[in-house]
Amino acid sequence: MLSPEAAPAIAPAPGLHSPALDDLGVRLGPDGGTLRVWSANADAIELVFFDQSDLDWITDTVPLLRTADEVWTATTPLLRPGARYALRVDGPHGPGNTFNRGTLLVDPYSRGLVSGGYEDWRSVVVDGGFDWGGVQKPRIPLDRTVIYEGHLKGLTKRHPGVPPKLHGTYAGLGHPAMIEHLVSLGITSVELLPIHAFATEPRLLQHGLSNYWGYNTVNFFTPHAAYATEDARREGPEAILREFKGMVRLLHEAGLEVILDVVFNHTSEEGIGGPRTSFRGIDNRHYYRQQEDGAYIDVTGCGNSVNTSTDAAARLVLDSLRYWANDVQIDGFRFDLAVTLGRDAAHTFTPQHPLLQAILDDPALADVKKIAEPWDVGMGGWQTGTFGAGWHEWNDRYRDRVRNFWLSDVDYARRASTAPVGIGGFATRLAGSSNTFADERGPLASINFVTAHDGFTLRDLVSYDVKHNLGNGEQNRDGADTNRSFNHGAEGPTDDPGVLATRRKAMRNLLGTLLLSAGIPMLTAGDEFGRTQRGNNNAYCHDSALTWLSWDHAPWQRDLQAHVTALLRLRRENPALRPGRFARLGEHTPSASLMEWYDEHGETMSSERWTNPAHRTLQYVATSTPEFEDANRILLIVHGNEQPIDVTLPLIDGVSRYVSLWSSADERPTVDESMFAAGDVLGVTSTSMRLFRAE
């Protein structure tokens, strides 16, 4: 990591909103179009046009003229919808500069792309017109938001209800069969792994693999062409964009939001010596973080890091967000390795970074959800809880504690007769992670998750003790080694009915915790029916049946999905489960939930009980503080030992009975709503949860 004293003399971004950076890229007019490109160090830029069908046939060239603001511009009737073009940029040689006039470069603001190979791209002018038919964004309230993280292709590639020609496409995700699943499940917001145009690294191609996840961006304004239908690809970038917008409109009509996982922290140009497709050839010195000698400062683990301490790079990110949020009507963004975006000119993270603040303050982004992955791999890169008001963050502390409680602690207890820790830390996560997020941010700052695209699936988390990544071509060295998983007595597939039953209950406990916790839950696509990747916890390079969702389900998988549907319904119906603020002792806090904690005897939890590993049973009572909904109170029993226990329901003023709503001990959720009196004693099975409405 470069010290502040040794950092290049690049100022922070006071000019982020400078008019000089307005309208970069192509803007169409009655007499053609105007192209504006920013480069501080270039000596000359040339606009190159190509034949529609032969991307190697240059048909015209137009020089760009430099303005006083380091913007290069040209206006020409050749810039019309459908035109294929590229840039050739010349400039000085020396540390940090990598100009090559012979290289054809992508316009960073391209709305369309066509490709003739890994390093052979052409920008395409698109008009972008689209009839939204009056359909508006759903604008789901934060407390009701339930995120469903999935891969655009993997979601529908094998769906039997989606026509084969739509499998794995934007149109496929907008098909009624897929929408019916999402709506009936009860999620509100689909979060898609990267759909910005991306490329597969040569290393993977040599192994016969591909970059399936898409975290290798070529351009920040263009939808990935391979996810469009064959008809749209044949017609070209305009049709691809139109198909993407059509998908968004259909999801919005169904009341579903679309959130994009965006990768602004690095690009597909990799390290020095990698492809020169755009930034590297336009102004390498300003677009990428470097030492004085031109060596890259890589805080992403991907070869380069976009230098958002420069005005042009930060503005590019901001303009991309505006485009997707307004022209394409996207509802939110999940920022991959968001800490990289908040590093200053000395490469140190600051929550007050001009770009992070501009994203919060921009009126054009006021109604979008802003989700940070609050880490990168550089020094000081772990920043969970520090992004400040207005941001939501992936809560890895929640993930780790919940996995520990239901899996690795239970594994430990089997070998040592008692778990390593008590229930206190788990309870803090269940109640909204107040020890991680400040009062003014509240529990909804936390994006709760147990699994994500990166790591074990839910089923694999309860079926494997170790990763099985040999198929990735890296001798099982890649992927996380610490997974906090537990195979429950057999590694991988087994016919043992006892092991299988315990695994199923463990999945129900993990899902129950996720969907009943305070905060915003994120469910990984396929976990609702127990999909497997056969123990691969880093399946980024597999575009195959290993990663595509299978829709052929055994009875137990349908039962698991029924549990998810029931839990999401209960979350909607009980506002005490989804507080918007942290309660404060002795104060009336609207939209908070007052929380009370009892042990298995119905007595108030003592400090010793919180930390005692031998006592991992908790009764959690949450009472809503009405603001927009009727008053509501729930009781959640959590039992974290593998021995059954008797639990006395607590005596609470104003509560005469408890109505049973859900139990993780049931193979399939019941709907009988059995009633119990306060003070009744219930038998609770090993490692399980029970939810009640208190009346």
XYZ file of C-alpha atoms in Angstrom:
695
model
C 0.000 0.000 0.000
C 1.348 3.416 -0.965
C 1.957 5.778 1.939
C 0.357 9.250 1.819
C 3.782 10.847 1.431
C 4.566 8.748 -1.630
C 1.186 9.068 -3.323
C 0.967 10.567 -6.825
C 0.018 14.237 -6.824
C -3.602 13.650 -7.840
C -6.078 15.890 -6.075
C -9.354 14.659 -4.599
C -12.494 15.266 -6.594
C -13.616 18.866 -6.048
C -14.538 19.009 -9.749
C -16.720 15.913 -9.710
C -19.721 18.026 -10.751
C -17.808 20.248 -13.154
C -19.787 21.177 -16.308
C -16.668 20.219 -18.255
C -17.505 16.571 -17.508
C -21.127 16.866 -18.624
C -22.408 14.960 -21.658
C -19.413 12.674 -22.174
C -19.885 9.953 -24.767
C -22.196 10.363 -27.752
C -25.112 12.800 -27.763
C -27.379 12.619 -30.799
C -28.753 15.693 -32.543
C -30.634 16.544 -35.731
C -27.432 16.604 -37.791
C -25.689 13.563 -36.357
C -23.919 13.262 -33.049
C -21.283 14.809 -30.821
C -18.664 12.670 -29.095
C -16.885 13.964 -25.991
C -13.992 12.019 -24.427
C -11.980 12.997 -21.359
C -8.183 12.520 -21.322
C -5.710 14.738 -19.491
C -2.538 13.190 -20.911
C -3.389 12.376 -24.533
C -1.699 14.249 -27.391
C -4.222 13.200 -30.053
C -7.509 11.280 -30.289
C -9.064 9.973 -33.474
C -12.601 8.689 -33.991
C -12.639 5.598 -36.219
C -15.735 4.233 -37.986
C -16.266 0.659 -39.209
C -18.389 -1.237 -41.663
C -21.609 -2.636 -40.179
C -20.708 -6.244 -40.933
C -16.890 -6.215 -41.061
C -15.456 -4.839 -37.831
C -11.965 -4.710 -39.353
C -12.977 -2.506 -42.292
C -12.367 1.139 -41.418
C -14.739 3.362 -43.381
C -13.948 6.847 -41.993
C -11.822 8.667 -39.434
C -12.496 11.983 -37.695
C -10.003 13.832 -35.459
C -11.156 15.025 -32.034
C -10.227 18.526 -30.910
C -9.030 19.207 -27.388
C -10.813 21.812 -25.271
C -9.402 23.755 -22.356
C -11.049 21.296 -19.957
C -9.127 18.174 -21.106
C -12.167 17.027 -23.054
C -11.751 15.988 -26.668
C -14.709 16.469 -28.974
C -16.020 15.962 -32.519
C -19.393 16.481 -34.169
C -20.191 14.475 -37.283
C -23.229 13.112 -39.174
C -21.453 9.727 -39.095
C -22.437 9.380 -35.420
C -25.923 8.007 -35.973
C -27.795 5.070 -34.401
C -26.144 1.791 -35.314
C -22.749 3.312 -36.155
C -19.765 1.162 -35.114
C -16.847 3.205 -33.840
C -13.691 3.141 -31.735
C -11.018 5.533 -30.479
C -7.326 5.691 -31.281
C -5.359 7.655 -28.696
C -1.753 8.836 -28.822
C 0.247 10.380 -26.038
C 3.592 10.597 -24.239
C 5.562 7.627 -22.985
C 6.797 7.357 -19.426
C 5.827 5.960 -16.013
C 2.078 5.549 -15.784
C 1.327 6.213 -19.452
C 0.519 3.330 -21.800
C -0.607 5.060 -24.995
C -0.538 3.136 -28.266
C -1.966 4.836 -31.339
C -2.512 1.493 -33.043
C -4.957 0.196 -30.414
C -8.687 0.472 -31.017
C -10.407 1.522 -27.794
C -13.944 1.436 -26.413
C -15.585 4.756 -25.600
C -16.054 4.570 -21.782
C -19.590 5.952 -22.206
C -20.714 3.490 -24.911
C -24.374 2.501 -24.695
C -23.766 -0.417 -27.034
C -20.925 -2.805 -27.878
C -20.118 -5.468 -30.438
C -17.187 -7.828 -30.120
C -14.893 -9.593 -32.524
C -12.905 -11.286 -29.738
C -11.549 -10.882 -26.212
C -9.649 -7.636 -26.900
C -11.515 -6.640 -30.047
C -14.485 -4.431 -29.190
C -16.346 -1.704 -31.052
C -18.616 0.902 -29.537
C -22.076 1.292 -31.076
C -24.297 4.364 -31.119
C -27.782 3.584 -29.749
C -30.840 5.784 -29.594
C -32.267 4.125 -26.462
C -35.884 5.028 -27.066
C -38.408 2.876 -25.205
C -42.095 3.030 -24.318
C -42.451 2.371 -20.590
C -46.241 2.426 -20.935
C -46.658 4.450 -17.770
C -45.164 1.681 -15.595
C -43.506 3.138 -12.501
C -40.866 1.824 -10.135
C -42.435 -0.190 -7.268
C -40.484 1.763 -4.606
C -40.707 -0.981 -1.982
C -40.347 0.424 1.570
C -37.097 -0.609 3.190
C -38.717 -2.521 6.040
C -40.671 -4.647 3.555
C -37.742 -5.253 1.215
C -36.652 -8.865 0.709
C -33.769 -9.288 -1.729
C -33.368 -12.332 -3.964
C -29.817 -12.561 -5.317
C -29.483 -14.512 -8.546
C -27.640 -14.936 -11.828
C -29.474 -13.658 -14.907
C -28.717 -16.736 -16.983
C -28.795 -19.313 -14.195
C -32.269 -18.345 -13.033
C -34.065 -19.451 -16.199
C -31.618 -21.623 -18.156
C -33.401 -24.824 -17.084
C -36.854 -23.515 -16.171
C -39.437 -25.813 -17.821
C -42.084 -23.093 -17.880
C -39.899 -20.689 -19.854
C -39.761 -21.273 -23.640
C -36.386 -22.718 -24.712
C -35.563 -19.717 -26.912
C -35.839 -17.507 -23.803
C -33.738 -19.707 -21.506
C -30.988 -17.758 -19.794
C -32.056 -14.390 -21.194
C -33.378 -11.019 -20.104
C -36.697 -11.917 -21.703
C -36.650 -15.220 -19.836
C -36.471 -13.480 -16.471
C -39.443 -11.350 -17.495
C -41.472 -14.397 -18.536
C -44.694 -15.056 -16.537
C -43.429 -18.449 -15.320
C -40.409 -16.866 -13.644
C -42.354 -13.902 -12.322
C -44.942 -16.263 -10.832
C -42.237 -18.038 -8.849
C -40.769 -14.789 -7.527
C -44.118 -13.275 -6.580
C -45.500 -16.437 -4.974
C -42.308 -16.871 -2.982
C -42.764 -13.426 -1.456
C -39.531 -11.662 -2.342
C -39.719 -8.003 -3.397
C -36.435 -7.220 -5.138
C -34.358 -9.226 -7.606
C -30.633 -8.514 -7.285
C -28.806 -9.600 -10.430
C -25.158 -10.537 -10.573
C -23.283 -8.250 -12.996
C -25.058 -7.525 -16.268
C -22.657 -4.816 -17.463
C -20.785 -6.071 -20.536
C -17.947 -8.304 -19.346
C -15.258 -10.621 -20.694
C -13.728 -13.942 -19.704
C -10.064 -13.885 -18.736
C -7.591 -15.718 -21.038
C -6.497 -17.889 -18.090
C -9.995 -19.333 -17.810
C -10.382 -19.787 -21.546
C -7.198 -21.854 -21.572
C -8.836 -24.227 -19.065
C -12.056 -24.436 -21.061
C -13.876 -22.371 -18.424
C -15.595 -18.984 -18.469
C -16.206 -16.038 -16.188
C -19.781 -17.007 -15.331
C -20.419 -14.534 -12.532
C -19.389 -11.534 -14.649
C -17.138 -9.598 -12.271
C -14.824 -8.550 -15.124
C -16.398 -5.463 -16.656
C -15.572 -4.103 -20.108
C -17.977 -1.159 -20.042
C -20.236 0.431 -17.404
C -23.120 1.501 -19.685
C -23.807 -1.537 -21.875
C -25.895 -4.621 -21.011
C -24.121 -7.932 -21.537
C -25.072 -9.072 -25.036
C -24.852 -12.810 -24.340
C -27.846 -12.572 -21.983
C -30.139 -11.352 -24.762
C -32.195 -13.633 -26.988
C -30.743 -14.779 -30.274
C -33.178 -12.537 -32.150
C -32.069 -9.450 -30.208
C -28.375 -10.273 -30.620
C -28.887 -10.682 -34.351
C -30.632 -7.315 -34.544
C -27.896 -5.585 -32.543
C -27.225 -3.451 -29.422
C -30.388 -1.358 -29.786
C -32.537 -4.500 -29.585
C -30.481 -5.895 -26.706
C -31.056 -2.738 -24.680
C -34.744 -2.810 -25.598
C -35.032 -6.406 -24.359
C -33.357 -5.463 -21.095
C -35.752 -2.568 -20.559
C -38.669 -4.840 -21.413
C -37.582 -7.202 -18.648
C -37.442 -4.331 -16.158
C -40.896 -3.136 -17.186
C -42.417 -6.603 -16.757
C -40.858 -7.069 -13.328
C -42.071 -3.634 -12.287
C -45.584 -4.443 -13.477
C -45.458 -7.438 -11.123
C -44.364 -5.190 -8.233
C -40.781 -6.463 -8.245
C -37.726 -4.238 -8.020
C -34.524 -4.770 -10.011
C -31.196 -4.226 -8.238
C -27.917 -4.488 -10.147
C -24.635 -5.774 -8.758
C -22.216 -3.195 -10.206
C -18.453 -3.629 -10.491
C -16.850 -0.180 -10.575
C -13.806 -1.117 -8.512
C -11.805 -2.674 -11.379
C -12.107 -3.507 -15.070
C -11.319 -6.377 -17.424
C -8.046 -4.714 -18.463
C -6.393 -6.592 -15.558
C -2.813 -5.719 -14.589
C -0.126 -4.086 -16.717
C 0.367 -6.370 -19.708
C -3.328 -7.262 -19.770
C -5.779 -6.145 -22.462
C -5.770 -2.497 -23.541
C -9.436 -2.020 -24.397
C -10.450 1.360 -22.904
C -9.157 3.167 -19.792
C -5.570 1.973 -20.159
C -5.255 3.433 -23.625
C -7.212 6.647 -22.966
C -5.514 7.860 -19.790
C -4.028 5.041 -17.738
C -2.387 7.436 -15.289
C -5.675 8.917 -14.125
C -8.079 5.983 -14.391
C -6.069 3.427 -12.366
C -4.401 3.621 -8.958
C -0.610 3.537 -9.311
C 2.729 4.036 -7.686
C 4.904 6.860 -9.049
C 6.703 4.369 -11.294
C 3.424 3.232 -12.866
C 3.094 -0.035 -10.920
C -0.558 -0.685 -10.164
C -1.929 -0.499 -6.630
C -4.295 -3.465 -6.625
C -6.771 -3.402 -3.730
C -9.283 -5.582 -5.585
C -7.260 -8.739 -6.246
C -8.135 -8.417 -9.938
C -5.028 -6.710 -11.302
C -6.155 -3.084 -11.229
C -8.199 -0.631 -9.148
C -10.189 2.233 -10.639
C -8.908 5.513 -9.210
C -12.066 7.228 -8.020
C -10.006 9.990 -6.387
C -9.800 11.566 -9.862
C -12.710 13.648 -11.076
C -13.169 11.832 -14.387
C -13.216 8.307 -12.920
C -15.577 9.286 -10.111
C -17.870 11.110 -12.523
C -17.929 8.083 -14.829
C -19.282 5.977 -11.967
C -21.852 8.601 -11.060
C -22.986 9.009 -14.667
C -23.343 5.259 -15.087
C -25.559 5.066 -12.005
C -27.712 7.936 -13.246
C -28.113 6.253 -16.618
C -29.226 2.896 -15.222
C -31.438 4.452 -12.531
C -33.271 6.784 -14.893
C -32.967 5.713 -18.534
C -33.255 2.018 -17.624
C -35.374 2.459 -14.448
C -33.200 0.346 -12.144
C -34.276 0.387 -8.480
C -30.994 -0.108 -6.675
C -27.336 -1.018 -6.811
C -25.100 -3.371 -4.885
C -21.553 -2.000 -5.087
C -18.968 -4.760 -5.399
C -15.891 -4.084 -3.216
C -17.321 -0.675 -2.367
C -14.376 0.249 -0.143
C -12.270 0.689 -3.294
C -14.656 3.415 -4.463
C -14.166 5.284 -1.196
C -10.362 5.398 -1.212
C -8.844 8.865 -1.480
C -5.728 10.098 -3.302
C -3.581 8.446 -0.617
C -5.568 5.208 -1.213
C -7.101 5.331 2.267
C -10.797 4.647 2.757
C -12.959 7.494 4.012
C -16.766 7.375 4.360
C -16.784 11.072 3.375
C -15.209 10.339 -0.009
C -16.616 12.786 -2.620
C -17.949 9.971 -4.789
C -19.717 8.186 -1.925
C -21.219 11.492 -0.826
C -22.234 12.397 -4.380
C -24.078 9.077 -4.742
C -26.060 9.888 -1.601
C -26.750 13.521 -2.505
C -27.601 13.181 -6.196
C -31.327 13.927 -6.763
C -31.252 11.576 -9.766
C -30.392 8.728 -7.369
C -32.641 9.740 -4.497
C -35.064 6.829 -4.852
C -32.588 4.013 -5.456
C -31.332 1.559 -2.864
C -27.590 1.834 -2.259
C -25.959 -1.348 -0.947
C -22.243 -1.552 -0.188
C -20.119 -4.651 -0.059
C -18.095 -3.025 2.726
C -14.658 -4.469 2.054
C -11.853 -4.920 -0.447
C -8.480 -6.690 -0.180
C -6.308 -3.611 0.439
C -4.943 -2.279 3.712
C -7.810 -1.153 5.936
C -10.182 -2.867 3.558
C -12.681 -4.301 6.049
C -15.190 -1.526 6.818
C -18.463 -3.202 7.830
C -20.612 -0.663 9.651
C -18.708 2.468 8.613
C -20.410 3.644 5.422
C -22.767 6.046 7.145
C -26.424 7.032 6.869
C -28.060 6.397 3.506
C -26.063 3.252 2.809
C -27.026 -0.363 3.443
C -24.250 -2.894 3.907
C -23.729 -6.591 3.450
C -23.364 -7.737 7.047
C -20.676 -10.408 7.114
C -20.723 -10.351 10.914
C -24.349 -11.470 10.776
C -23.491 -14.250 8.299
C -20.640 -15.563 10.416
C -22.485 -15.474 13.738
C -25.592 -17.194 12.372
C -23.515 -19.914 10.708
C -21.529 -20.405 13.896
C -24.605 -20.716 16.074
C -26.445 -23.302 13.997
C -23.505 -25.173 12.458
C -19.933 -24.913 13.703
C -20.978 -24.480 17.359
C -23.136 -27.600 17.092
C -20.279 -29.473 15.451
C -17.983 -28.369 18.301
C -20.513 -29.405 20.940
C -20.733 -32.903 19.490
C -17.005 -33.324 20.094
C -16.595 -31.340 23.321
C -19.999 -31.888 25.001
C -20.771 -28.156 25.053
C -20.766 -25.325 22.523
C -17.888 -22.808 22.589
C -20.066 -19.730 23.207
C -23.466 -18.748 24.531
C -26.413 -17.174 22.747
C -25.727 -13.475 23.362
C -23.886 -12.689 20.140
C -26.491 -14.514 18.085
C -29.284 -12.534 19.783
C -27.589 -9.253 18.888
C -27.592 -10.227 15.217
C -31.192 -11.421 15.413
C -32.220 -8.022 16.773
C -30.577 -5.905 14.062
C -26.821 -5.750 14.817
C -26.946 -2.623 16.975
C -23.301 -3.212 17.863
C -22.351 -2.705 14.199
C -24.707 0.007 12.944
C -25.173 3.381 14.618
C -28.526 4.414 16.110
C -29.213 6.935 13.361
C -28.829 4.202 10.730
C -30.961 1.608 12.479
C -31.429 -2.103 11.746
C -32.305 -1.517 8.068
C -28.691 -0.550 7.401
C -27.930 -4.272 7.663
C -28.317 -6.525 4.652
C -28.611 -9.860 6.436
C -27.469 -12.944 4.588
C -26.401 -16.481 5.367
C -25.245 -17.390 1.864
C -24.480 -15.446 -1.317
C -23.293 -16.215 -4.828
C -19.771 -16.387 -3.385
C -19.457 -19.442 -1.118
C -21.451 -22.559 -0.322
C -25.122 -22.775 -1.193
C -27.416 -23.307 1.797
C -27.642 -27.051 1.115
C -23.882 -27.376 0.739
C -23.351 -25.369 3.920
C -25.057 -28.153 5.891
C -23.560 -30.983 3.791
C -19.813 -30.295 3.529
C -17.100 -29.581 6.048
C -14.606 -28.486 3.376
C -14.703 -27.005 -0.119
C -14.502 -29.208 -3.216
C -13.199 -26.888 -5.952
C -10.981 -29.152 -8.052
C -13.133 -28.428 -11.090
C -11.960 -24.804 -11.021
C -8.499 -25.757 -12.272
C -6.593 -24.329 -9.302
C -5.864 -27.535 -7.338
C -8.544 -26.638 -4.777
C -6.551 -23.557 -3.691
C -9.248 -21.038 -4.586
C -12.333 -20.215 -2.543
C -12.643 -19.599 1.184
C -11.148 -22.171 3.551
C -13.152 -20.958 6.560
C -16.822 -21.587 5.840
C -18.328 -22.261 9.275
C -20.122 -25.196 7.689
C -21.046 -28.603 9.130
C -21.756 -31.808 7.215
C -23.708 -33.356 10.140
C -21.839 -36.635 10.015
C -21.187 -37.368 6.331
C -19.280 -35.409 3.693
C -21.543 -34.620 0.761
C -24.206 -36.998 -0.580
C -25.497 -39.661 1.802
C -28.411 -42.048 2.181
C -28.388 -41.872 5.981
C -31.944 -40.775 6.915
C -30.827 -39.334 10.258
C -28.138 -37.155 8.683
C -30.504 -35.987 5.955
C -33.249 -35.082 8.441
C -30.812 -33.118 10.587
C -29.520 -31.271 7.536
C -33.039 -30.322 6.501
C -33.774 -28.937 9.945
C -30.491 -27.018 9.932
C -31.527 -25.374 6.651
C -34.879 -24.449 8.159
C -33.124 -22.940 11.191
C -30.823 -20.876 8.985
C -33.691 -19.688 6.799
C -35.892 -19.006 9.806
C -33.186 -16.882 11.400
C -32.570 -14.970 8.170
C -36.208 -14.202 7.438
C -37.245 -13.409 11.020
C -34.298 -11.150 11.920
C -34.451 -7.362 12.089
C -32.766 -5.892 9.024
C -33.148 -6.443 5.276
C -32.872 -10.143 4.370
C -31.111 -11.355 1.243
C -31.979 -14.839 0.001
C -29.698 -16.539 -2.522
C -31.560 -17.904 -5.536
C -32.121 -21.634 -5.234
C -31.669 -21.767 -1.472
C -35.449 -21.758 -1.148
C -35.437 -25.292 -2.547
C -32.018 -26.485 -1.432
C -29.907 -26.343 -4.603
C -26.379 -27.767 -4.542
C -23.090 -26.995 -6.279
C -21.634 -30.311 -5.069
C -19.415 -28.605 -2.504
C -17.884 -26.014 -4.834
C -17.743 -22.758 -2.883
C -16.275 -20.644 -5.698
C -18.209 -21.635 -8.816
C -17.514 -18.349 -10.625
C -16.024 -20.140 -13.638
C -18.756 -22.717 -14.321
C -21.446 -21.852 -16.845
C -23.107 -25.250 -16.635
C -25.702 -27.365 -14.873
C -23.527 -27.015 -11.758
C -24.602 -23.379 -11.416
C -27.901 -23.180 -13.295
C -30.956 -23.594 -11.075
C -32.669 -26.948 -11.378
C -36.461 -26.808 -11.248
C -36.944 -30.569 -10.841
C -37.537 -30.867 -7.109
C -37.905 -33.735 -4.672
C -40.734 -33.568 -2.101
C -38.382 -32.315 0.622
C -37.321 -29.433 -1.646
C -40.930 -28.428 -2.196
C -41.426 -28.562 1.572
C -38.426 -26.285 2.087
C -39.799 -23.791 -0.411
C -43.128 -23.871 1.429
C -41.243 -22.887 4.605
C -39.654 -19.902 2.846
C -43.024 -18.776 1.495
C -44.587 -19.111 4.954
C -41.755 -17.228 6.652
C -41.951 -14.355 4.191
C -45.706 -14.150 4.685
C -45.221 -14.021 8.450
C -42.602 -11.302 8.019
C -45.087 -9.217 6.030
C -47.894 -9.786 8.531
C -45.904 -9.005 11.692
C -44.292 -5.543 11.746
C -42.561 -6.381 15.033
C -40.208 -8.548 12.934
C -39.114 -5.677 10.677
C -38.412 -2.554 12.759
C -37.139 0.527 10.980
C -35.348 1.966 13.998
C -33.582 0.790 17.115
C -35.634 1.165 20.281
C -34.216 3.254 23.113
C -34.820 2.335 26.721
C -37.475 4.535 28.298
C -38.277 6.335 25.039
C -41.091 6.062 22.518
C -39.428 5.422 19.162
C -41.849 5.147 16.211
C -41.292 2.127 13.924
C -38.996 0.477 16.443
C -39.559 -2.839 18.207
C -39.203 -3.051 21.961
C -37.290 -6.225 22.720
C -37.438 -8.389 25.814
C -35.371 -11.483 26.463
C -36.305 -14.529 28.540
C -34.681 -17.857 29.275
C -36.270 -21.288 28.972
C -37.912 -20.837 32.392
C -39.727 -17.693 31.267
C -37.463 -15.574 33.461
C -35.653 -12.437 32.323
C -32.275 -13.390 30.890
C -29.434 -12.920 33.333
C -25.989 -11.760 32.211
C -24.641 -15.205 33.050
C -27.190 -16.828 30.761
C -26.166 -14.620 27.832
C -22.612 -15.923 27.834
C -22.928 -19.436 29.258
C -22.309 -22.010 26.472
C -24.389 -24.562 28.367
C -27.491 -22.349 28.067
C -28.294 -21.692 24.433
C -32.061 -21.276 24.738
C -33.704 -17.908 24.308
C -37.211 -16.472 24.236
C -37.235 -13.239 22.237
C -40.270 -10.955 22.533
C -40.549 -8.044 20.093
C -43.324 -5.463 20.402
C -43.832 -2.989 17.571
C -44.173 0.732 18.172
C -46.941 1.663 15.747
C -46.358 4.380 13.168
C -47.896 3.138 9.923
C -49.344 -0.252 10.951
C -51.331 -1.792 13.785
C -49.547 -2.780 16.985
C -48.019 -6.239 16.932
C -46.081 -8.507 19.284
C -44.272 -11.759 18.571
C -42.430 -14.400 20.572
C -39.571 -16.315 18.992
C -38.058 -19.314 20.778
C -34.513 -20.252 19.772
C -32.966 -23.464 21.063
C -29.356 -24.079 20.056
C -28.509 -27.424 21.667
C -28.974 -30.938 20.323
C -30.964 -32.039 23.365
C -34.709 -31.334 23.645
C -35.834 -28.951 26.359
C -38.989 -27.817 28.163
C -39.734 -24.118 27.785
C -42.100 -22.091 29.967
C -43.839 -19.353 27.984
C -43.209 -15.990 29.690
C -45.784 -14.100 31.745
C -45.961 -10.604 30.240
C -48.353 -7.774 31.039
C -51.031 -7.577 28.378
C -50.340 -11.062 27.002
C -52.789 -13.847 27.791
C -51.982 -16.308 25.040
C -49.508 -17.233 22.333
C -50.646 -18.307 18.866
C -48.286 -20.761 17.168
C -47.241 -19.507 13.704
C -44.220 -21.548 12.620
C -41.777 -24.218 13.763
C -38.498 -25.290 12.184
C -39.098 -28.775 13.597
C -41.872 -29.362 11.049
C -40.860 -30.966 7.758
C -43.630 -28.966 6.114
C -45.099 -25.781 7.646
C -48.427 -26.178 9.420
C -51.219 -23.617 9.496
C -53.282 -24.729 12.509
C -52.329 -21.702 14.710
C -52.491 -23.659 17.964
C -52.920 -21.510 21.076
C -51.046 -21.672 24.374
C -51.544 -19.771 27.600
C -48.842 -17.643 29.173
C -47.016 -19.886 31.633
C -47.665 -23.063 29.670
C -44.755 -25.467 29.325
C -43.814 -26.556 25.799
C -41.514 -29.328 24.740
C -39.020 -27.943 22.210
C -37.048 -30.337 20.063
C -33.286 -30.159 19.598
C -31.750 -27.255 17.615
C -34.967 -25.622 16.549
C -37.026 -22.432 16.457
C -40.684 -21.608 17.117
C -42.560 -18.409 16.295
C -45.727 -17.182 18.062
C -47.943 -14.149 17.928
C -48.473 -12.781 21.419
C -52.034 -11.637 22.177
